[in-house]
Amino acid sequence: MTITIRRTSPKDAAAIARILSDPSVQPGLLQMPYVDETIMQSRLTELCAPGKVDLPLTAELDGDVVGSAGLHPVGMAQRRRHALMLGISVIGTAQGRGVGTALMAAMCDYADRWYGALRLELTVYTDNAAAIALYRKFGFEIEGTMKGYSLRDGRYIDAHAMARRRPAPAADGIA
């Protein structure tokens, strides 16, 4: 079993739309069901454009695309440039096989060593125990619970705001 993490390209649109539409994945997302491949290709083209800060990643398991993740600026406010929003999805058949861990490791490494992010943020449904455990493994903590956060399957569901804070990078060699 070989897990490969690579930068996403617009050519991944069909595979990512399939992951996000998977019945075992979709209930854990804020996206609406039936993700359109054409819209996904347009989104990926924008995310992958030169000069973008976003980091879209794709996970392959033995050559098949099985996961998608991304780091995105929280907003345009200059005073929030130290923070990134994180999102991750792994198709049901690959869950529990280390794909999520590999994606999280790659995103945290990039955020810490290359972007210099001091804060990673995410939102997760309170009943998604596997995802919460994965995020905790990477140092994320629950900062609050949002009641009735979003509509899922006809009911309003609570969600946790989770974040991982890092100390400021060392100023080695700078006087």
Short mmCIF file of C-alpha atoms in Angstrom, two decimals:
data_model
loop_
_atom_site.label_atom_id
_atom_site.label_comp_id
_atom_site.label_asym_id
_atom_site.label_seq_id
_atom_site.Cartn_x
_atom_site.Cartn_y
_atom_site.Cartn_z
CA MET A 1 0.00 0.00 0.00
CA THR A 2 1.55 3.29 -1.17
CA ILE A 3 0.14 6.70 -0.25
CA THR A 4 1.30 9.60 -2.41
CA ILE A 5 0.54 13.23 -1.58
CA ARG A 6 0.85 15.74 -4.41
CA ARG A 7 -0.37 19.17 -5.41
CA THR A 8 -3.85 19.10 -6.93
CA SER A 9 -4.37 20.08 -10.56
CA PRO A 10 -7.56 20.90 -12.49
CA LYS A 11 -7.25 17.43 -14.08
CA ASP A 12 -8.27 16.00 -10.68
CA ALA A 13 -11.75 17.54 -10.90
CA ALA A 14 -13.63 14.31 -11.71
CA ALA A 15 -11.92 12.32 -8.96
CA ILE A 16 -12.42 15.04 -6.34
CA ALA A 17 -16.07 15.51 -7.32
CA ARG A 18 -16.47 11.74 -6.85
CA ILE A 19 -14.89 11.90 -3.36
CA LEU A 20 -17.02 14.87 -2.27
CA SER A 21 -20.17 13.15 -3.56
CA ASP A 22 -19.41 9.82 -1.87
CA PRO A 23 -22.30 8.91 0.49
CA SER A 24 -19.85 8.18 3.32
CA VAL A 25 -18.08 11.54 2.88
CA GLN A 26 -20.79 14.02 1.92
CA PRO A 27 -22.62 14.16 5.29
CA GLY A 28 -19.41 15.41 6.94
CA LEU A 29 -19.05 18.33 4.54
CA LEU A 30 -20.68 21.73 4.25
CA GLN A 31 -21.02 21.28 0.49
CA MET A 32 -24.30 20.37 -1.11
CA PRO A 33 -24.72 16.85 -2.56
CA TYR A 34 -24.11 16.07 -6.23
CA VAL A 35 -20.88 17.99 -6.76
CA ASP A 36 -20.63 19.06 -10.40
CA GLU A 37 -17.38 18.11 -12.15
CA THR A 38 -17.40 21.23 -14.36
CA ILE A 39 -17.80 23.54 -11.37
CA MET A 40 -15.07 21.60 -9.54
CA GLN A 41 -12.72 22.02 -12.50
CA SER A 42 -13.38 25.76 -12.51
CA ARG A 43 -12.70 25.96 -8.75
CA LEU A 44 -9.48 23.98 -9.07
CA THR A 45 -8.31 26.12 -11.99
CA GLU A 46 -8.75 29.20 -9.79
CA LEU A 47 -7.09 27.58 -6.73
CA CYS A 48 -4.10 26.42 -8.77
CA ALA A 49 -3.52 29.74 -10.56
CA PRO A 50 -0.07 31.31 -10.22
CA GLY A 51 0.25 33.65 -7.27
CA LYS A 52 -2.45 31.97 -5.16
CA VAL A 53 -1.62 31.28 -1.52
CA ASP A 54 -3.97 28.29 -1.32
CA LEU A 55 -2.42 24.82 -1.12
CA PRO A 56 -4.71 22.17 -2.64
CA LEU A 57 -3.43 18.61 -2.13
CA THR A 58 -4.50 15.26 -3.53
CA ALA A 59 -3.87 11.84 -1.98
CA GLU A 60 -3.39 8.74 -4.08
CA LEU A 61 -3.53 5.21 -2.70
CA ASP A 62 -1.78 2.79 -5.04
CA GLY A 63 -2.32 5.26 -7.90
CA ASP A 64 -6.03 5.97 -7.28
CA VAL A 65 -7.16 9.42 -6.11
CA VAL A 66 -8.78 8.82 -2.71
CA GLY A 67 -8.37 12.08 -0.80
CA SER A 68 -8.38 15.82 -1.09
CA ALA A 69 -7.23 18.53 1.29
CA GLY A 70 -6.47 22.20 1.28
CA LEU A 71 -5.06 25.13 3.19
CA HIS A 72 -6.68 28.46 2.43
CA PRO A 73 -6.28 32.01 3.74
CA VAL A 74 -8.91 32.79 6.36
CA GLY A 75 -9.71 36.07 4.65
CA MET A 76 -8.23 39.15 3.10
CA ALA A 77 -7.70 41.02 6.38
CA GLN A 78 -4.02 41.82 6.88
CA ARG A 79 -4.33 41.14 10.60
CA ARG A 80 -5.41 37.52 9.93
CA ARG A 81 -2.60 36.60 7.55
CA HIS A 82 -1.05 34.35 10.22
CA ALA A 83 -4.04 31.97 10.02
CA LEU A 84 -5.07 29.36 7.47
CA MET A 85 -8.32 27.38 7.13
CA LEU A 86 -7.95 23.65 6.61
CA GLY A 87 -10.27 21.19 4.89
CA ILE A 88 -9.91 17.47 4.21
CA SER A 89 -11.93 14.66 2.61
CA VAL A 90 -11.09 10.96 2.21
CA ILE A 91 -13.32 8.59 0.26
CA GLY A 92 -15.04 5.97 2.43
CA THR A 93 -13.15 2.97 1.03
CA ALA A 94 -9.81 4.56 2.01
CA GLN A 95 -10.77 5.83 5.46
CA GLY A 96 -8.82 4.28 8.33
CA ARG A 97 -5.86 3.44 6.06
CA GLY A 98 -3.57 6.38 6.85
CA VAL A 99 -4.66 8.68 4.02
CA GLY A 100 -6.06 11.36 6.34
CA THR A 101 -2.94 11.19 8.49
CA ALA A 102 -0.71 11.62 5.43
CA LEU A 103 -2.74 14.61 4.20
CA MET A 104 -2.72 16.24 7.65
CA ALA A 105 1.04 15.70 8.01
CA ALA A 106 1.68 17.32 4.63
CA MET A 107 -0.56 20.31 5.39
CA CYS A 108 0.89 20.89 8.87
CA ASP A 109 4.45 20.60 7.52
CA TYR A 110 3.72 23.16 4.80
CA ALA A 111 1.98 25.53 7.23
CA ASP A 112 4.81 25.33 9.78
CA ARG A 113 7.95 25.15 7.65
CA TRP A 114 7.07 27.03 4.48
CA TYR A 115 4.11 29.35 5.06
CA GLY A 116 4.92 30.32 8.65
CA ALA A 117 1.30 30.03 9.77
CA LEU A 118 0.80 30.47 13.49
CA ARG A 119 -2.78 29.22 13.48
CA LEU A 120 -4.66 26.53 11.54
CA GLU A 121 -8.45 26.54 11.83
CA LEU A 122 -11.18 24.10 10.87
CA THR A 123 -14.83 23.30 11.50
CA VAL A 124 -15.99 19.75 12.20
CA TYR A 125 -19.38 18.30 13.09
CA THR A 126 -19.57 17.28 16.74
CA ASP A 127 -20.59 13.72 15.80
CA ASN A 128 -17.58 13.11 13.53
CA ALA A 129 -15.47 11.31 16.15
CA ALA A 130 -12.93 9.90 13.68
CA ALA A 131 -12.14 13.33 12.24
CA ILE A 132 -11.93 14.93 15.69
CA ALA A 133 -9.48 12.21 16.79
CA LEU A 134 -7.36 12.80 13.67
CA TYR A 135 -7.26 16.56 14.27
CA ARG A 136 -6.36 16.08 17.94
CA LYS A 137 -3.47 13.84 16.88
CA PHE A 138 -2.05 16.89 15.09
CA GLY A 139 -2.48 19.24 18.05
CA PHE A 140 -5.89 20.74 17.26
CA GLU A 141 -8.07 21.72 20.19
CA ILE A 142 -11.78 22.47 20.40
CA GLU A 143 -12.20 26.20 20.92
CA GLY A 144 -15.96 26.27 20.91
CA THR A 145 -19.17 24.59 19.82
CA MET A 146 -21.59 26.22 17.42
CA LYS A 147 -25.18 25.12 17.99
CA GLY A 148 -27.33 24.42 14.95
CA TYR A 149 -24.36 25.23 12.72
CA SER A 150 -25.65 23.72 9.47
CA LEU A 151 -28.47 21.76 7.92
CA ARG A 152 -27.72 18.09 7.31
CA ASP A 153 -30.30 15.54 6.26
CA GLY A 154 -33.17 17.78 7.37
CA ARG A 155 -31.76 18.57 10.84
CA TYR A 156 -29.57 21.35 12.19
CA ILE A 157 -26.27 19.93 13.41
CA ASP A 158 -23.76 21.32 15.91
CA ALA A 159 -20.12 21.83 14.95
CA HIS A 160 -16.87 22.44 16.77
CA ALA A 161 -14.45 25.22 15.92
CA MET A 162 -11.01 23.65 16.26
CA ALA A 163 -7.60 25.26 15.93
CA ARG A 164 -3.93 24.44 16.23
CA ARG A 165 -1.69 27.26 17.42
CA ARG A 166 2.05 27.31 16.96
CA PRO A 167 4.62 29.54 18.62
CA ALA A 168 6.25 32.23 16.51
CA PRO A 169 9.15 30.88 14.42
CA ALA A 170 12.60 31.34 15.91
CA ALA A 171 14.64 34.27 14.64
CA ASP A 172 17.87 32.24 14.34
CA GLY A 173 20.78 34.40 13.33
CA ILE A 174 18.81 37.64 13.37
CA ALA A 175 20.02 40.29 15.80
#
